[in-house]
PDB file of C-alpha atoms in Angstrom:
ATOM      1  CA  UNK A 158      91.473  94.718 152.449  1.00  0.00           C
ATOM      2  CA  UNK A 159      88.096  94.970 151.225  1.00  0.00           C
ATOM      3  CA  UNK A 160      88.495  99.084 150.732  1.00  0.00           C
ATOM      4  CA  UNK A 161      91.424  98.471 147.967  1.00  0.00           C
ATOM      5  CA  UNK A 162      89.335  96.262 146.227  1.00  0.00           C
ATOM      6  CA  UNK A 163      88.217  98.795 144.113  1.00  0.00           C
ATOM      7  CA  UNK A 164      91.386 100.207 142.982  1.00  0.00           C
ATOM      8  CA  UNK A 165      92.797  96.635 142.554  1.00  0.00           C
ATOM      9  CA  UNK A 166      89.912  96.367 140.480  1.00  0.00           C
ATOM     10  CA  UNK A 167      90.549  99.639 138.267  1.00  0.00           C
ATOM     11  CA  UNK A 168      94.355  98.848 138.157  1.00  0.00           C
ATOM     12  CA  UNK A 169      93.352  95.224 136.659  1.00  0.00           C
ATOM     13  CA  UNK A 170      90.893  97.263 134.074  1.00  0.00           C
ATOM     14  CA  UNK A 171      93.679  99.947 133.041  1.00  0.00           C
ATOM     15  CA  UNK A 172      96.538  97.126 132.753  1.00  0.00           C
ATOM     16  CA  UNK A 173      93.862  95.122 131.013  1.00  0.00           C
ATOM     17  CA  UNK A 174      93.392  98.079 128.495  1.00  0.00           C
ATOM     18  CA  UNK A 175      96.771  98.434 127.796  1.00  0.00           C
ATOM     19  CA  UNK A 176      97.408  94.992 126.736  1.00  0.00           C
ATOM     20  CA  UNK A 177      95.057  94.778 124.392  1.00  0.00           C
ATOM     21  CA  UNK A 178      95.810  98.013 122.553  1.00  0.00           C
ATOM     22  CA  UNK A 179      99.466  97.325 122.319  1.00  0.00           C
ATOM     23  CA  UNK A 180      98.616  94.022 121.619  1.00  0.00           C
ATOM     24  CA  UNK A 181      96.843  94.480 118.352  1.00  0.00           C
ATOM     25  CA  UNK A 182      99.005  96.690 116.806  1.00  0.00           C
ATOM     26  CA  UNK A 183      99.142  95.400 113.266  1.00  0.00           C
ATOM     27  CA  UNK A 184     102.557  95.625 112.186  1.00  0.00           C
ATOM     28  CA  UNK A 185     105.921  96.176 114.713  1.00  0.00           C
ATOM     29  CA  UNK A 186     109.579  97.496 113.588  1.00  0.00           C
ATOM     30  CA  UNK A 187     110.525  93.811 114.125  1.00  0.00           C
ATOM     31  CA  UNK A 188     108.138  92.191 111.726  1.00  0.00           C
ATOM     32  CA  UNK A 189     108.978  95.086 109.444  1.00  0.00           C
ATOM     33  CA  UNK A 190     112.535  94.706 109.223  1.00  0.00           C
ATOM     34  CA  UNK A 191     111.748  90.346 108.962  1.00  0.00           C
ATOM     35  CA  UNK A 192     109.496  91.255 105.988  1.00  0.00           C
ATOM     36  CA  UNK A 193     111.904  90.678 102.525  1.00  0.00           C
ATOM     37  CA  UNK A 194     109.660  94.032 101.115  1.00  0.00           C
ATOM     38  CA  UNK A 195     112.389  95.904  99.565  1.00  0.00           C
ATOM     39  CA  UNK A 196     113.559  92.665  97.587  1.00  0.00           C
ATOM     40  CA  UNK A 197     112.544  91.970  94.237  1.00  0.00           C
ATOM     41  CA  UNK A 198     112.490  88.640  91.836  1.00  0.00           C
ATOM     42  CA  UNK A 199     110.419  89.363  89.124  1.00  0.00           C
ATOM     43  CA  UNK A 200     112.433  86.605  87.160  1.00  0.00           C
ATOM     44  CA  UNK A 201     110.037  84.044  88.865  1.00  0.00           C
ATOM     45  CA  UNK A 202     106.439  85.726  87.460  1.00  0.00           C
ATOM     46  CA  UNK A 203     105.690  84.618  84.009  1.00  0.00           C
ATOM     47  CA  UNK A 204     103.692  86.990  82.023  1.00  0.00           C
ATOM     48  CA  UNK A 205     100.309  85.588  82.291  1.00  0.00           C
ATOM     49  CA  UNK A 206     100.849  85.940  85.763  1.00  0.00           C
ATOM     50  CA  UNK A 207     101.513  89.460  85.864  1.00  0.00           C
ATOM     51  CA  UNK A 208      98.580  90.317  83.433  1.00  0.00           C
ATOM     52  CA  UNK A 209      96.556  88.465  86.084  1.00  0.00           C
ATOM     53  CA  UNK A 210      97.957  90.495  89.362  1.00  0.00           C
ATOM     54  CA  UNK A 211      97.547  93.645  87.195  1.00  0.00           C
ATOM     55  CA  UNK A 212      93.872  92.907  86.883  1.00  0.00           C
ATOM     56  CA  UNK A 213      94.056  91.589  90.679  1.00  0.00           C
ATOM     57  CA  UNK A 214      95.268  95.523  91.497  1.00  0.00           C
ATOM     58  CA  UNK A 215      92.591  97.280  89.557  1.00  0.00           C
ATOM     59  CA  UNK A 216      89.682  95.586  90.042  1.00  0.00           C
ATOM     60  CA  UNK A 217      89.980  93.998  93.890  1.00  0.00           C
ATOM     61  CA  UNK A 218      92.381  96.754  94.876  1.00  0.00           C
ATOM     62  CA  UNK A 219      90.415  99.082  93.640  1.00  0.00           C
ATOM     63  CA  UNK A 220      87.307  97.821  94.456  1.00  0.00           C
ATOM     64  CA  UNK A 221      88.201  99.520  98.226  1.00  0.00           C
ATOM     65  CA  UNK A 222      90.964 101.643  97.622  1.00  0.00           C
ATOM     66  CA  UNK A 223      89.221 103.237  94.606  1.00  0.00           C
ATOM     67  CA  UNK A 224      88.879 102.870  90.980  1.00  0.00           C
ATOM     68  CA  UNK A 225      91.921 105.403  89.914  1.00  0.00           C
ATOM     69  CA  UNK A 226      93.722 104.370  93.607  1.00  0.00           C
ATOM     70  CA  UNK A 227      92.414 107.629  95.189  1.00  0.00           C
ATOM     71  CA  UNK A 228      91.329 106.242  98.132  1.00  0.00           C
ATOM     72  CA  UNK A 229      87.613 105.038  99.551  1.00  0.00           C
ATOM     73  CA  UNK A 230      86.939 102.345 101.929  1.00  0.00           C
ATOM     74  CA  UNK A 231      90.643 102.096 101.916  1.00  0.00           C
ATOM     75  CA  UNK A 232      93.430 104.783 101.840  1.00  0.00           C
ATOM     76  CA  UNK A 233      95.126 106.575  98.976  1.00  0.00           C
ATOM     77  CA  UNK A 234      97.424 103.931  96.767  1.00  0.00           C
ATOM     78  CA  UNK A 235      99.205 107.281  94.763  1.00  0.00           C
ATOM     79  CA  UNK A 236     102.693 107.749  94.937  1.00  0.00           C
ATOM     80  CA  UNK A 237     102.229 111.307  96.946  1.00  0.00           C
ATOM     81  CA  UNK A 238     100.501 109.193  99.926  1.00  0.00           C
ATOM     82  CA  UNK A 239     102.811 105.962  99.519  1.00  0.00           C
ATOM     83  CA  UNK A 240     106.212 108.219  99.630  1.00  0.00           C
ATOM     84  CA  UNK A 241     106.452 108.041 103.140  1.00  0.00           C
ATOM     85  CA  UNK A 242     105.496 104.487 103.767  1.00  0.00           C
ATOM     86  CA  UNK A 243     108.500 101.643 103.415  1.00  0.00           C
ATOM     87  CA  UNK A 244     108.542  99.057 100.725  1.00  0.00           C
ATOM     88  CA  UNK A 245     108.633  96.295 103.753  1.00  0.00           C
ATOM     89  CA  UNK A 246     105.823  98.194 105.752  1.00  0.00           C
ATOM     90  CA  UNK A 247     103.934  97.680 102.078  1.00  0.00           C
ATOM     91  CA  UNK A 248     104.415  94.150 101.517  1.00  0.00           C
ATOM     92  CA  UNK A 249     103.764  93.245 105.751  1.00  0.00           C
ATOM     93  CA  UNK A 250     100.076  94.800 105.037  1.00  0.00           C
ATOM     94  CA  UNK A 251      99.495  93.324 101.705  1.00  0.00           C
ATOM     95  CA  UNK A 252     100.801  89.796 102.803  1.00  0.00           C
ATOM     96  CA  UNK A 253      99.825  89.418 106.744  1.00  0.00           C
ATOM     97  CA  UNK A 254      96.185  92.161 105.920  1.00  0.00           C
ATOM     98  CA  UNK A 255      95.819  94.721 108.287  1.00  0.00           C
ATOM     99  CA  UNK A 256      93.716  93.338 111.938  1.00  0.00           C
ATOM    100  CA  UNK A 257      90.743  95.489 112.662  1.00  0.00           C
ATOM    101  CA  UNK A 258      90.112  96.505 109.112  1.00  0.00           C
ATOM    102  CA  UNK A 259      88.717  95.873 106.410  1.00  0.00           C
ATOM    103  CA  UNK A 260      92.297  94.792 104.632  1.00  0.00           C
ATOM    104  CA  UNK A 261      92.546  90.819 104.172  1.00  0.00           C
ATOM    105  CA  UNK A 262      95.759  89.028 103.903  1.00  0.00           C
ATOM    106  CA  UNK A 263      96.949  88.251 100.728  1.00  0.00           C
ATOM    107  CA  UNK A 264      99.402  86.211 101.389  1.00  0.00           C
ATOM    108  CA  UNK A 265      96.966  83.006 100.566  1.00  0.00           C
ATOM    109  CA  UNK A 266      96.352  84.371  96.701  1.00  0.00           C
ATOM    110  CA  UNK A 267      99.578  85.425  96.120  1.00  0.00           C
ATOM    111  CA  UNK A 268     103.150  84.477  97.215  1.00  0.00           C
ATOM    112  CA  UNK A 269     106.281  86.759  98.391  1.00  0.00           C
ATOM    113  CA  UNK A 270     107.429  87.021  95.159  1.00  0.00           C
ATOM    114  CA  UNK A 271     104.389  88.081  93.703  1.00  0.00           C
ATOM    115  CA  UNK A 272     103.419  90.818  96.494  1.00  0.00           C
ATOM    116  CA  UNK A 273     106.791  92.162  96.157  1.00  0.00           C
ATOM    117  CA  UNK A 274     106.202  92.832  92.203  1.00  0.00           C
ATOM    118  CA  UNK A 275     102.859  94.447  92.959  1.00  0.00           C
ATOM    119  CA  UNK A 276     104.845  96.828  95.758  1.00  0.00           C
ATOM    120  CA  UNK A 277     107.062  97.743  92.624  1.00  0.00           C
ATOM    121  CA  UNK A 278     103.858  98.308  90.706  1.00  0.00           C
ATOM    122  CA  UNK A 279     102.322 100.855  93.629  1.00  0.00           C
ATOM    123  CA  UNK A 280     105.860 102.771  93.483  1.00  0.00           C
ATOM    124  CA  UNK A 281     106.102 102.515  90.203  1.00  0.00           C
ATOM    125  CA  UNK A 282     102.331 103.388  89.183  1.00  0.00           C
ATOM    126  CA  UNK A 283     101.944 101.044  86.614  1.00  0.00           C
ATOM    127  CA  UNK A 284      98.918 100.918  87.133  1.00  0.00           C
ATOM    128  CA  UNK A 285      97.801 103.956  85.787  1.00  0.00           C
ATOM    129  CA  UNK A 286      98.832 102.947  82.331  1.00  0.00           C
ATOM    130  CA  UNK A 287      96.686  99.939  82.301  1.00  0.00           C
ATOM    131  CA  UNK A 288      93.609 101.901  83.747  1.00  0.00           C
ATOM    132  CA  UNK A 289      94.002 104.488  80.825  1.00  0.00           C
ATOM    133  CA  UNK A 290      94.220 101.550  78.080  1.00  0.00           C
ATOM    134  CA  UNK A 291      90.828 100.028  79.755  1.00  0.00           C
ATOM    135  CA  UNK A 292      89.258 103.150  78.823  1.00  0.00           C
TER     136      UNK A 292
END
């Protein structure tokens, strides 16, 4: 018994291993296709609201993903590098954050609604006129 030890003890370690990196993935084709992202109610925003999230995107977005949405501490926010990510994959990582990153959760600033309308503003690149009026 005592000469399997070992390999009990490696087998334990790899299993271990394997837990925990499938464990923390951040976001799983279930929780994507839960995640309302592709649905829209803008009717529910008022105006002052929106001016408010539209400062929200270019200054704290910004503030990581870069000042024109190039990319920094975060990734690219331009259309070119958003085309192949889902509106629902979107509005998971803006809501739940991303784990083991710098990315918070929103979701306690801003409701579904709300993080919907700025996923329509990334697609959209709405954004870019409002940066170019600041100048």
């Amino acid at each position: 018994m005592k000469k399997y030890i070992p390999a009990i003890l490696v087998l334990i370690t790899l299993l271990g291993f394997v837990h925990v990196t499938f464990a923390q993935r951040t976001v799983t084709e279930q929780q994507l296709k839960a995640s309302p992202g592709a649905v829209t109610n803008n009717s529910n925003i008022s105006a002052s609201r929106k001016t408010r999230l539209m400062d929200l995107l270019l200054a704290d977005c910004g503030s990581c993903h870069g000042m024109t949405m190039k990319g920094g501490l975060g990734p690219s926010l331009l259309a070119v590098d958003l085309k192949n990510k889902s509106d629902a994959m979107l509005f998971y990582t803006i809501r739940e954050g991303r784990k083991n990153t710098p990315m918070p959760p929103w979701k306690p600033f801003m409701n579904d609604d709300e993080i919907r309308w700025m996923v329509k503003q990334l697609r959209q690149q709405t954004w870019k006129k409002e940066l170019n009026e600041n100048d």
